[in-house]
C-alpha cells in the first residue's frame, strides 16, 4: 500500500513538473516570437498559453497579446482569454480591469470579462463606470446594456450626471434598451423616474432590433439629414472625393454636391457651438 501511494505521489509530482515545463516553453516561445516580430509564431505561442488556464497565462496574454499592434494577435488573445475560467486567471483579468495604470489595458480587460457569466461580470462593469477614462466607462456602459437587472439601471442612472457629449448618449441608449423609457439625455429626469419606479420595476420583454437591416432611399436620407443627430463634441467628417462622386443622383446634382450641401447643413445646424470638428477628404 505504501509503495502504491509513493508511486502515485511521484506520478502527480511528475505531471506537475511536466505542466510547468510546458508553460515555460510556451512563455519562452512567446518572448522569442515577440523579439522576431513573427505574427504567426506569436499567435501559435498564445494559443499554447491558452491551454494553461492559470494566472500567469492570463497576465502574459493581457500584457503582450491584447496590447500587440497586430489586430490578428489582439483578436486571438481576446478569444483565448475569454475561455479561461480558473480563479487565478480571472483574478488577473479582474486586477487589470481595476488597477492597471494604462487605460487601454483596463479597457482590454473589460472586453475580456464582458464574456463572463453576468453574476461575475456585472460587479466589474458597475465598478468601471467610475473609471477615469471615458473609453473605459463607455465600454462598461455597453456591457451593462445586456444586463437586464435593476442593479444595472440604478448604476447607470447614478453615474449619468458625470457624462458629457457622446458618452452621455451612450448612457441614454443603454437605459432605453434596458427600460423601454425614451427619456431625454438628462440625468435628473432619469433619477426622478427611477425613484418613482425602482421598487416595482421589472425589465420589459426584449425586442428584436431590425434597425441594422433598414435601408433608406437617398431622397429620404437627404430629407432627414445624411449625418443624423450628432451628439459628440469632437467630430470627424469623412468626405469621399473620388471620381465616382461626380455621378448624378436622383435628388438632383452630383454626389459630391449632395455631400457638400449636407456637410454645410451639419456644420451650421447639426453641431453644438462648443463642438470641435475636422473634415477629412478620402479617395
PDB file of C-alpha atoms in Angstrom:
ATOM      1  CA  UNK A   1       0.000   0.000   0.000  1.00  0.00           C
ATOM      2  CA  UNK A   2       2.782   2.412   0.943  1.00  0.00           C
ATOM      3  CA  UNK A   3       4.545   1.604  -2.311  1.00  0.00           C
ATOM      4  CA  UNK A   4       1.410   2.399  -4.307  1.00  0.00           C
ATOM      5  CA  UNK A   5       0.969   5.713  -2.526  1.00  0.00           C
ATOM      6  CA  UNK A   6       4.580   6.636  -3.191  1.00  0.00           C
ATOM      7  CA  UNK A   7       4.173   5.741  -6.855  1.00  0.00           C
ATOM      8  CA  UNK A   8       1.020   7.867  -7.071  1.00  0.00           C
ATOM      9  CA  UNK A   9       2.746  10.814  -5.384  1.00  0.00           C
ATOM     10  CA  UNK A  10       5.684  10.565  -7.775  1.00  0.00           C
ATOM     11  CA  UNK A  11       3.323  10.436 -10.757  1.00  0.00           C
ATOM     12  CA  UNK A  12       1.425  13.512  -9.598  1.00  0.00           C
ATOM     13  CA  UNK A  13       4.658  15.381  -8.985  1.00  0.00           C
ATOM     14  CA  UNK A  14       5.938  14.385 -12.417  1.00  0.00           C
ATOM     15  CA  UNK A  15       2.705  15.595 -14.028  1.00  0.00           C
ATOM     16  CA  UNK A  16       3.008  18.946 -12.277  1.00  0.00           C
ATOM     17  CA  UNK A  17       6.618  19.274 -13.391  1.00  0.00           C
ATOM     18  CA  UNK A  18       5.694  18.494 -16.993  1.00  0.00           C
ATOM     19  CA  UNK A  19       2.930  21.104 -16.926  1.00  0.00           C
ATOM     20  CA  UNK A  20       5.332  23.725 -15.556  1.00  0.00           C
ATOM     21  CA  UNK A  21       7.895  22.840 -18.225  1.00  0.00           C
ATOM     22  CA  UNK A  22       5.246  23.118 -20.976  1.00  0.00           C
ATOM     23  CA  UNK A  23       4.143  26.505 -19.680  1.00  0.00           C
ATOM     24  CA  UNK A  24       7.754  27.696 -19.524  1.00  0.00           C
ATOM     25  CA  UNK A  25       8.302  26.579 -23.111  1.00  0.00           C
ATOM     26  CA  UNK A  26       5.175  28.422 -24.252  1.00  0.00           C
ATOM     27  CA  UNK A  27       6.254  31.561 -22.398  1.00  0.00           C
ATOM     28  CA  UNK A  28       9.758  31.414 -23.886  1.00  0.00           C
ATOM     29  CA  UNK A  29       8.292  30.813 -27.352  1.00  0.00           C
ATOM     30  CA  UNK A  30       6.130  33.914 -26.964  1.00  0.00           C
ATOM     31  CA  UNK A  31       9.091  36.056 -25.901  1.00  0.00           C
ATOM     32  CA  UNK A  32      11.142  34.783 -28.839  1.00  0.00           C
ATOM     33  CA  UNK A  33       8.335  35.407 -31.334  1.00  0.00           C
ATOM     34  CA  UNK A  34       7.824  38.921 -29.981  1.00  0.00           C
ATOM     35  CA  UNK A  35      11.503  39.722 -30.456  1.00  0.00           C
ATOM     36  CA  UNK A  36      11.389  38.409 -34.025  1.00  0.00           C
ATOM     37  CA  UNK A  37       8.096  40.228 -34.679  1.00  0.00           C
ATOM     38  CA  UNK A  38       6.782  36.966 -36.122  1.00  0.00           C
ATOM     39  CA  UNK A  39       2.995  37.396 -36.073  1.00  0.00           C
ATOM     40  CA  UNK A  40       2.241  33.754 -36.870  1.00  0.00           C
ATOM     41  CA  UNK A  41       4.610  32.466 -34.186  1.00  0.00           C
ATOM     42  CA  UNK A  42       3.142  34.897 -31.651  1.00  0.00           C
ATOM     43  CA  UNK A  43      -0.359  33.547 -32.313  1.00  0.00           C
ATOM     44  CA  UNK A  44       0.900  29.962 -32.003  1.00  0.00           C
ATOM     45  CA  UNK A  45       2.563  30.711 -28.663  1.00  0.00           C
ATOM     46  CA  UNK A  46      -0.537  32.484 -27.359  1.00  0.00           C
ATOM     47  CA  UNK A  47      -2.702  29.532 -28.370  1.00  0.00           C
ATOM     48  CA  UNK A  48      -0.383  27.230 -26.420  1.00  0.00           C
ATOM     49  CA  UNK A  49      -0.558  29.543 -23.412  1.00  0.00           C
ATOM     50  CA  UNK A  50      -4.336  29.395 -23.664  1.00  0.00           C
ATOM     51  CA  UNK A  51      -4.116  25.701 -22.899  1.00  0.00           C
ATOM     52  CA  UNK A  52      -2.727  26.571 -19.452  1.00  0.00           C
ATOM     53  CA  UNK A  53      -5.692  28.005 -17.559  1.00  0.00           C
ATOM     54  CA  UNK A  54      -3.795  29.915 -14.896  1.00  0.00           C
ATOM     55  CA  UNK A  55      -2.945  33.393 -13.655  1.00  0.00           C
ATOM     56  CA  UNK A  56       0.427  33.615 -15.420  1.00  0.00           C
ATOM     57  CA  UNK A  57      -1.103  32.790 -18.817  1.00  0.00           C
ATOM     58  CA  UNK A  58      -3.759  35.475 -18.439  1.00  0.00           C
ATOM     59  CA  UNK A  59      -1.179  38.055 -17.359  1.00  0.00           C
ATOM     60  CA  UNK A  60       1.057  37.321 -20.364  1.00  0.00           C
ATOM     61  CA  UNK A  61      -1.786  37.443 -22.863  1.00  0.00           C
ATOM     62  CA  UNK A  62      -3.080  40.703 -21.411  1.00  0.00           C
ATOM     63  CA  UNK A  63       0.352  42.312 -21.419  1.00  0.00           C
ATOM     64  CA  UNK A  64       1.726  41.113 -24.733  1.00  0.00           C
ATOM     65  CA  UNK A  65      -1.226  39.760 -26.728  1.00  0.00           C
ATOM     66  CA  UNK A  66      -4.044  42.226 -26.187  1.00  0.00           C
ATOM     67  CA  UNK A  67      -1.611  45.146 -26.351  1.00  0.00           C
ATOM     68  CA  UNK A  68       0.003  43.998 -29.600  1.00  0.00           C
ATOM     69  CA  UNK A  69      -0.173  46.257 -32.644  1.00  0.00           C
ATOM     70  CA  UNK A  70      -1.430  43.389 -34.825  1.00  0.00           C
ATOM     71  CA  UNK A  71      -5.209  43.102 -34.918  1.00  0.00           C
ATOM     72  CA  UNK A  72      -4.853  39.355 -35.529  1.00  0.00           C
ATOM     73  CA  UNK A  73      -2.763  38.880 -32.375  1.00  0.00           C
ATOM     74  CA  UNK A  74      -5.134  41.098 -30.400  1.00  0.00           C
ATOM     75  CA  UNK A  75      -8.254  39.212 -31.514  1.00  0.00           C
ATOM     76  CA  UNK A  76      -6.657  35.813 -30.899  1.00  0.00           C
ATOM     77  CA  UNK A  77      -5.641  36.883 -27.398  1.00  0.00           C
ATOM     78  CA  UNK A  78      -9.150  38.177 -26.708  1.00  0.00           C
ATOM     79  CA  UNK A  79     -10.696  34.908 -27.876  1.00  0.00           C
ATOM     80  CA  UNK A  80      -8.421  32.754 -25.736  1.00  0.00           C
ATOM     81  CA  UNK A  81      -8.611  34.958 -22.653  1.00  0.00           C
ATOM     82  CA  UNK A  82     -12.381  34.626 -22.708  1.00  0.00           C
ATOM     83  CA  UNK A  83     -12.016  30.824 -22.465  1.00  0.00           C
ATOM     84  CA  UNK A  84     -10.006  30.938 -19.218  1.00  0.00           C
ATOM     85  CA  UNK A  85     -12.117  30.014 -16.196  1.00  0.00           C
ATOM     86  CA  UNK A  86      -9.657  29.331 -13.367  1.00  0.00           C
ATOM     87  CA  UNK A  87      -9.779  31.510 -10.285  1.00  0.00           C
ATOM     88  CA  UNK A  88      -6.204  32.667 -10.846  1.00  0.00           C
ATOM     89  CA  UNK A  89      -6.769  33.655 -14.483  1.00  0.00           C
ATOM     90  CA  UNK A  90      -9.951  35.557 -13.720  1.00  0.00           C
ATOM     91  CA  UNK A  91      -8.298  37.315 -10.807  1.00  0.00           C
ATOM     92  CA  UNK A  92      -5.504  38.510 -13.120  1.00  0.00           C
ATOM     93  CA  UNK A  93      -8.094  39.879 -15.553  1.00  0.00           C
ATOM     94  CA  UNK A  94     -10.096  41.452 -12.731  1.00  0.00           C
ATOM     95  CA  UNK A  95      -6.970  43.102 -11.316  1.00  0.00           C
ATOM     96  CA  UNK A  96      -6.046  44.524 -14.714  1.00  0.00           C
ATOM     97  CA  UNK A  97      -9.536  45.995 -15.126  1.00  0.00           C
ATOM     98  CA  UNK A  98      -9.377  47.629 -11.706  1.00  0.00           C
ATOM     99  CA  UNK A  99      -5.771  48.627 -11.157  1.00  0.00           C
ATOM    100  CA  UNK A 100      -3.823  48.884 -14.401  1.00  0.00           C
ATOM    101  CA  UNK A 101      -2.313  52.347 -14.807  1.00  0.00           C
ATOM    102  CA  UNK A 102      -2.809  52.235 -18.566  1.00  0.00           C
ATOM    103  CA  UNK A 103      -6.449  52.907 -19.538  1.00  0.00           C
ATOM    104  CA  UNK A 104      -6.035  50.814 -22.695  1.00  0.00           C
ATOM    105  CA  UNK A 105      -5.120  47.810 -20.524  1.00  0.00           C
ATOM    106  CA  UNK A 106      -8.165  48.400 -18.327  1.00  0.00           C
ATOM    107  CA  UNK A 107     -10.255  48.588 -21.492  1.00  0.00           C
ATOM    108  CA  UNK A 108      -8.781  45.322 -22.790  1.00  0.00           C
ATOM    109  CA  UNK A 109      -9.512  43.530 -19.520  1.00  0.00           C
ATOM    110  CA  UNK A 110     -13.066  44.832 -19.544  1.00  0.00           C
ATOM    111  CA  UNK A 111     -13.602  43.480 -23.060  1.00  0.00           C
ATOM    112  CA  UNK A 112     -12.489  40.070 -21.819  1.00  0.00           C
ATOM    113  CA  UNK A 113     -14.645  39.887 -18.722  1.00  0.00           C
ATOM    114  CA  UNK A 114     -17.753  41.008 -20.600  1.00  0.00           C
ATOM    115  CA  UNK A 115     -17.902  37.380 -21.795  1.00  0.00           C
ATOM    116  CA  UNK A 116     -18.057  36.034 -18.220  1.00  0.00           C
ATOM    117  CA  UNK A 117     -21.338  34.944 -16.612  1.00  0.00           C
ATOM    118  CA  UNK A 118     -23.274  38.059 -15.691  1.00  0.00           C
ATOM    119  CA  UNK A 119     -23.079  37.308 -11.981  1.00  0.00           C
ATOM    120  CA  UNK A 120     -19.293  37.679 -12.257  1.00  0.00           C
ATOM    121  CA  UNK A 121     -19.007  40.431 -14.856  1.00  0.00           C
ATOM    122  CA  UNK A 122     -21.710  42.816 -13.626  1.00  0.00           C
ATOM    123  CA  UNK A 123     -19.882  43.942 -10.450  1.00  0.00           C
ATOM    124  CA  UNK A 124     -16.803  44.737 -12.532  1.00  0.00           C
ATOM    125  CA  UNK A 125     -18.785  46.644 -15.153  1.00  0.00           C
ATOM    126  CA  UNK A 126     -20.567  48.670 -12.471  1.00  0.00           C
ATOM    127  CA  UNK A 127     -17.236  49.462 -10.813  1.00  0.00           C
ATOM    128  CA  UNK A 128     -15.758  50.567 -14.147  1.00  0.00           C
ATOM    129  CA  UNK A 129     -18.461  53.216 -14.535  1.00  0.00           C
ATOM    130  CA  UNK A 130     -16.307  55.232 -12.103  1.00  0.00           C
ATOM    131  CA  UNK A 131     -13.148  54.887 -14.207  1.00  0.00           C
ATOM    132  CA  UNK A 132     -11.080  57.974 -15.022  1.00  0.00           C
ATOM    133  CA  UNK A 133     -11.076  57.186 -18.753  1.00  0.00           C
ATOM    134  CA  UNK A 134     -14.212  57.847 -20.786  1.00  0.00           C
ATOM    135  CA  UNK A 135     -13.237  54.978 -23.109  1.00  0.00           C
ATOM    136  CA  UNK A 136     -13.371  52.506 -20.227  1.00  0.00           C
ATOM    137  CA  UNK A 137     -16.645  53.982 -18.996  1.00  0.00           C
ATOM    138  CA  UNK A 138     -18.141  53.685 -22.485  1.00  0.00           C
ATOM    139  CA  UNK A 139     -17.160  50.008 -22.649  1.00  0.00           C
ATOM    140  CA  UNK A 140     -18.744  49.418 -19.246  1.00  0.00           C
ATOM    141  CA  UNK A 141     -21.949  51.132 -20.386  1.00  0.00           C
ATOM    142  CA  UNK A 142     -22.131  48.942 -23.492  1.00  0.00           C
ATOM    143  CA  UNK A 143     -21.518  45.865 -21.382  1.00  0.00           C
ATOM    144  CA  UNK A 144     -24.287  46.693 -18.913  1.00  0.00           C
ATOM    145  CA  UNK A 145     -26.725  47.144 -21.783  1.00  0.00           C
ATOM    146  CA  UNK A 146     -27.066  43.341 -21.852  1.00  0.00           C
ATOM    147  CA  UNK A 147     -27.602  43.061 -18.074  1.00  0.00           C
ATOM    148  CA  UNK A 148     -31.345  43.347 -17.661  1.00  0.00           C
ATOM    149  CA  UNK A 149     -31.321  43.910 -13.908  1.00  0.00           C
ATOM    150  CA  UNK A 150     -32.245  46.704 -11.506  1.00  0.00           C
ATOM    151  CA  UNK A 151     -28.619  46.950 -10.385  1.00  0.00           C
ATOM    152  CA  UNK A 152     -27.591  47.877 -13.929  1.00  0.00           C
ATOM    153  CA  UNK A 153     -30.288  50.534 -14.314  1.00  0.00           C
ATOM    154  CA  UNK A 154     -29.557  52.088 -10.938  1.00  0.00           C
ATOM    155  CA  UNK A 155     -25.803  52.181 -11.547  1.00  0.00           C
ATOM    156  CA  UNK A 156     -26.172  53.791 -14.967  1.00  0.00           C
ATOM    157  CA  UNK A 157     -28.554  56.459 -13.707  1.00  0.00           C
ATOM    158  CA  UNK A 158     -26.299  57.185 -10.726  1.00  0.00           C
ATOM    159  CA  UNK A 159     -23.292  57.871 -12.978  1.00  0.00           C
ATOM    160  CA  UNK A 160     -25.149  59.571 -15.843  1.00  0.00           C
ATOM    161  CA  UNK A 161     -24.703  63.077 -14.445  1.00  0.00           C
ATOM    162  CA  UNK A 162     -20.918  62.799 -14.921  1.00  0.00           C
ATOM    163  CA  UNK A 163     -21.196  62.050 -18.671  1.00  0.00           C
ATOM    164  CA  UNK A 164     -20.879  64.546 -21.496  1.00  0.00           C
ATOM    165  CA  UNK A 165     -21.257  64.506 -25.280  1.00  0.00           C
ATOM    166  CA  UNK A 166     -21.159  61.101 -26.963  1.00  0.00           C
ATOM    167  CA  UNK A 167     -20.775  59.318 -23.629  1.00  0.00           C
ATOM    168  CA  UNK A 168     -23.990  60.863 -22.334  1.00  0.00           C
ATOM    169  CA  UNK A 169     -25.836  59.479 -25.345  1.00  0.00           C
ATOM    170  CA  UNK A 170     -24.271  56.049 -24.662  1.00  0.00           C
ATOM    171  CA  UNK A 171     -25.824  56.135 -21.183  1.00  0.00           C
ATOM    172  CA  UNK A 172     -29.188  57.145 -22.594  1.00  0.00           C
ATOM    173  CA  UNK A 173     -29.185  54.437 -25.282  1.00  0.00           C
ATOM    174  CA  UNK A 174     -28.286  51.772 -22.730  1.00  0.00           C
ATOM    175  CA  UNK A 175     -31.052  52.908 -20.375  1.00  0.00           C
ATOM    176  CA  UNK A 176     -33.614  52.971 -23.183  1.00  0.00           C
ATOM    177  CA  UNK A 177     -32.608  49.423 -24.151  1.00  0.00           C
ATOM    178  CA  UNK A 178     -32.927  48.259 -20.532  1.00  0.00           C
ATOM    179  CA  UNK A 179     -36.097  50.079 -19.509  1.00  0.00           C
ATOM    180  CA  UNK A 180     -38.002  50.910 -22.693  1.00  0.00           C
ATOM    181  CA  UNK A 181     -38.288  54.516 -21.469  1.00  0.00           C
ATOM    182  CA  UNK A 182     -37.407  57.100 -24.147  1.00  0.00           C
ATOM    183  CA  UNK A 183     -36.439  59.890 -21.754  1.00  0.00           C
ATOM    184  CA  UNK A 184     -34.079  62.684 -22.874  1.00  0.00           C
ATOM    185  CA  UNK A 185     -30.349  62.541 -22.010  1.00  0.00           C
ATOM    186  CA  UNK A 186     -30.858  64.421 -18.777  1.00  0.00           C
ATOM    187  CA  UNK A 187     -29.766  62.722 -15.570  1.00  0.00           C
ATOM    188  CA  UNK A 188     -32.294  64.458 -13.324  1.00  0.00           C
ATOM    189  CA  UNK A 189     -35.271  63.179 -15.342  1.00  0.00           C
ATOM    190  CA  UNK A 190     -33.941  59.619 -15.233  1.00  0.00           C
ATOM    191  CA  UNK A 191     -33.355  59.937 -11.484  1.00  0.00           C
ATOM    192  CA  UNK A 192     -36.917  61.099 -10.898  1.00  0.00           C
ATOM    193  CA  UNK A 193     -38.304  58.253 -12.999  1.00  0.00           C
ATOM    194  CA  UNK A 194     -36.160  55.686 -11.153  1.00  0.00           C
ATOM    195  CA  UNK A 195     -37.192  56.934  -7.715  1.00  0.00           C
ATOM    196  CA  UNK A 196     -40.829  56.525  -8.701  1.00  0.00           C
ATOM    197  CA  UNK A 197     -40.461  53.099 -10.338  1.00  0.00           C
ATOM    198  CA  UNK A 198     -37.473  51.375  -8.725  1.00  0.00           C
ATOM    199  CA  UNK A 199     -39.397  49.359  -6.147  1.00  0.00           C
ATOM    200  CA  UNK A 200     -41.733  47.605  -8.585  1.00  0.00           C
ATOM    201  CA  UNK A 201     -39.600  47.750 -11.713  1.00  0.00           C
ATOM    202  CA  UNK A 202     -39.192  44.691 -13.905  1.00  0.00           C
ATOM    203  CA  UNK A 203     -37.273  44.578 -17.192  1.00  0.00           C
ATOM    204  CA  UNK A 204     -39.522  44.763 -20.258  1.00  0.00           C
ATOM    205  CA  UNK A 205     -39.537  41.929 -22.764  1.00  0.00           C
ATOM    206  CA  UNK A 206     -36.596  42.082 -25.139  1.00  0.00           C
ATOM    207  CA  UNK A 207     -37.422  43.253 -28.650  1.00  0.00           C
ATOM    208  CA  UNK A 208     -35.646  42.251 -31.838  1.00  0.00           C
ATOM    209  CA  UNK A 209     -33.508  45.037 -33.317  1.00  0.00           C
ATOM    210  CA  UNK A 210     -34.177  45.252 -37.050  1.00  0.00           C
ATOM    211  CA  UNK A 211     -32.623  48.694 -37.456  1.00  0.00           C
ATOM    212  CA  UNK A 212     -29.383  47.251 -38.865  1.00  0.00           C
ATOM    213  CA  UNK A 213     -31.274  45.880 -41.867  1.00  0.00           C
ATOM    214  CA  UNK A 214     -33.160  49.099 -42.539  1.00  0.00           C
ATOM    215  CA  UNK A 215     -32.320  50.786 -45.817  1.00  0.00           C
ATOM    216  CA  UNK A 216     -33.382  54.297 -46.763  1.00  0.00           C
ATOM    217  CA  UNK A 217     -33.759  55.809 -50.196  1.00  0.00           C
ATOM    218  CA  UNK A 218     -31.490  58.742 -50.973  1.00  0.00           C
ATOM    219  CA  UNK A 219     -34.370  61.280 -51.002  1.00  0.00           C
ATOM    220  CA  UNK A 220     -35.483  60.084 -47.557  1.00  0.00           C
ATOM    221  CA  UNK A 221     -31.928  60.166 -46.208  1.00  0.00           C
ATOM    222  CA  UNK A 222     -31.343  63.669 -47.520  1.00  0.00           C
ATOM    223  CA  UNK A 223     -34.660  64.899 -46.132  1.00  0.00           C
ATOM    224  CA  UNK A 224     -33.805  63.514 -42.684  1.00  0.00           C
ATOM    225  CA  UNK A 225     -30.171  64.583 -42.876  1.00  0.00           C
ATOM    226  CA  UNK A 226     -27.364  62.297 -44.003  1.00  0.00           C
ATOM    227  CA  UNK A 227     -25.448  62.719 -40.753  1.00  0.00           C
ATOM    228  CA  UNK A 228     -28.408  62.188 -38.439  1.00  0.00           C
ATOM    229  CA  UNK A 229     -28.291  63.522 -34.891  1.00  0.00           C
ATOM    230  CA  UNK A 230     -24.774  64.454 -33.776  1.00  0.00           C
ATOM    231  CA  UNK A 231     -24.222  64.345 -30.023  1.00  0.00           C
ATOM    232  CA  UNK A 232     -20.426  64.140 -29.919  1.00  0.00           C
ATOM    233  CA  UNK A 233     -18.402  67.224 -29.061  1.00  0.00           C
ATOM    234  CA  UNK A 234     -15.482  66.055 -31.217  1.00  0.00           C
ATOM    235  CA  UNK A 235     -16.404  65.022 -34.751  1.00  0.00           C
ATOM    236  CA  UNK A 236     -14.573  63.876 -37.870  1.00  0.00           C
ATOM    237  CA  UNK A 237     -16.403  64.139 -41.206  1.00  0.00           C
ATOM    238  CA  UNK A 238     -15.093  61.815 -43.937  1.00  0.00           C
ATOM    239  CA  UNK A 239     -15.854  63.040 -47.454  1.00  0.00           C
ATOM    240  CA  UNK A 240     -15.324  60.825 -50.494  1.00  0.00           C
ATOM    241  CA  UNK A 241     -13.740  62.895 -53.285  1.00  0.00           C
ATOM    242  CA  UNK A 242     -13.088  60.054 -55.736  1.00  0.00           C
ATOM    243  CA  UNK A 243     -14.253  60.151 -59.343  1.00  0.00           C
ATOM    244  CA  UNK A 244     -17.409  58.179 -58.525  1.00  0.00           C
ATOM    245  CA  UNK A 245     -18.697  61.202 -56.597  1.00  0.00           C
ATOM    246  CA  UNK A 246     -19.222  63.038 -59.916  1.00  0.00           C
ATOM    247  CA  UNK A 247     -22.145  60.750 -60.771  1.00  0.00           C
ATOM    248  CA  UNK A 248     -25.601  62.327 -60.829  1.00  0.00           C
ATOM    249  CA  UNK A 249     -28.186  61.492 -58.143  1.00  0.00           C
ATOM    250  CA  UNK A 250     -31.950  61.091 -58.014  1.00  0.00           C
ATOM    251  CA  UNK A 251     -32.310  64.249 -55.903  1.00  0.00           C
ATOM    252  CA  UNK A 252     -30.571  66.486 -58.412  1.00  0.00           C
ATOM    253  CA  UNK A 253     -26.914  67.360 -58.560  1.00  0.00           C
ATOM    254  CA  UNK A 254     -23.881  65.112 -58.312  1.00  0.00           C
ATOM    255  CA  UNK A 255     -22.956  63.014 -55.312  1.00  0.00           C
ATOM    256  CA  UNK A 256     -20.215  65.447 -54.322  1.00  0.00           C
ATOM    257  CA  UNK A 257     -22.674  68.365 -54.485  1.00  0.00           C
ATOM    258  CA  UNK A 258     -25.099  66.493 -52.216  1.00  0.00           C
ATOM    259  CA  UNK A 259     -22.245  65.656 -49.835  1.00  0.00           C
ATOM    260  CA  UNK A 260     -21.107  69.306 -49.789  1.00  0.00           C
ATOM    261  CA  UNK A 261     -24.632  70.561 -49.086  1.00  0.00           C
ATOM    262  CA  UNK A 262     -25.205  68.040 -46.299  1.00  0.00           C
ATOM    263  CA  UNK A 263     -21.835  68.836 -44.725  1.00  0.00           C
ATOM    264  CA  UNK A 264     -22.657  72.540 -44.686  1.00  0.00           C
ATOM    265  CA  UNK A 265     -26.076  71.712 -43.199  1.00  0.00           C
ATOM    266  CA  UNK A 266     -24.468  69.664 -40.417  1.00  0.00           C
ATOM    267  CA  UNK A 267     -21.877  72.323 -39.631  1.00  0.00           C
ATOM    268  CA  UNK A 268     -24.425  75.130 -39.497  1.00  0.00           C
ATOM    269  CA  UNK A 269     -27.195  73.466 -37.533  1.00  0.00           C
ATOM    270  CA  UNK A 270     -26.201  69.934 -36.505  1.00  0.00           C
ATOM    271  CA  UNK A 271     -23.273  70.643 -34.181  1.00  0.00           C
ATOM    272  CA  UNK A 272     -23.186  72.091 -30.716  1.00  0.00           C
ATOM    273  CA  UNK A 273     -21.434  75.503 -30.791  1.00  0.00           C
ATOM    274  CA  UNK A 274     -18.784  74.098 -28.424  1.00  0.00           C
ATOM    275  CA  UNK A 275     -18.021  71.136 -30.678  1.00  0.00           C
ATOM    276  CA  UNK A 276     -14.670  70.694 -32.401  1.00  0.00           C
ATOM    277  CA  UNK A 277     -14.537  69.051 -35.816  1.00  0.00           C
ATOM    278  CA  UNK A 278     -12.271  68.047 -38.682  1.00  0.00           C
ATOM    279  CA  UNK A 279     -13.069  67.344 -42.331  1.00  0.00           C
ATOM    280  CA  UNK A 280     -11.006  64.619 -43.999  1.00  0.00           C
ATOM    281  CA  UNK A 281     -11.110  64.025 -47.761  1.00  0.00           C
ATOM    282  CA  UNK A 282     -10.631  60.414 -48.904  1.00  0.00           C
ATOM    283  CA  UNK A 283     -10.447  58.921 -52.364  1.00  0.00           C
TER     284      UNK A 283
END
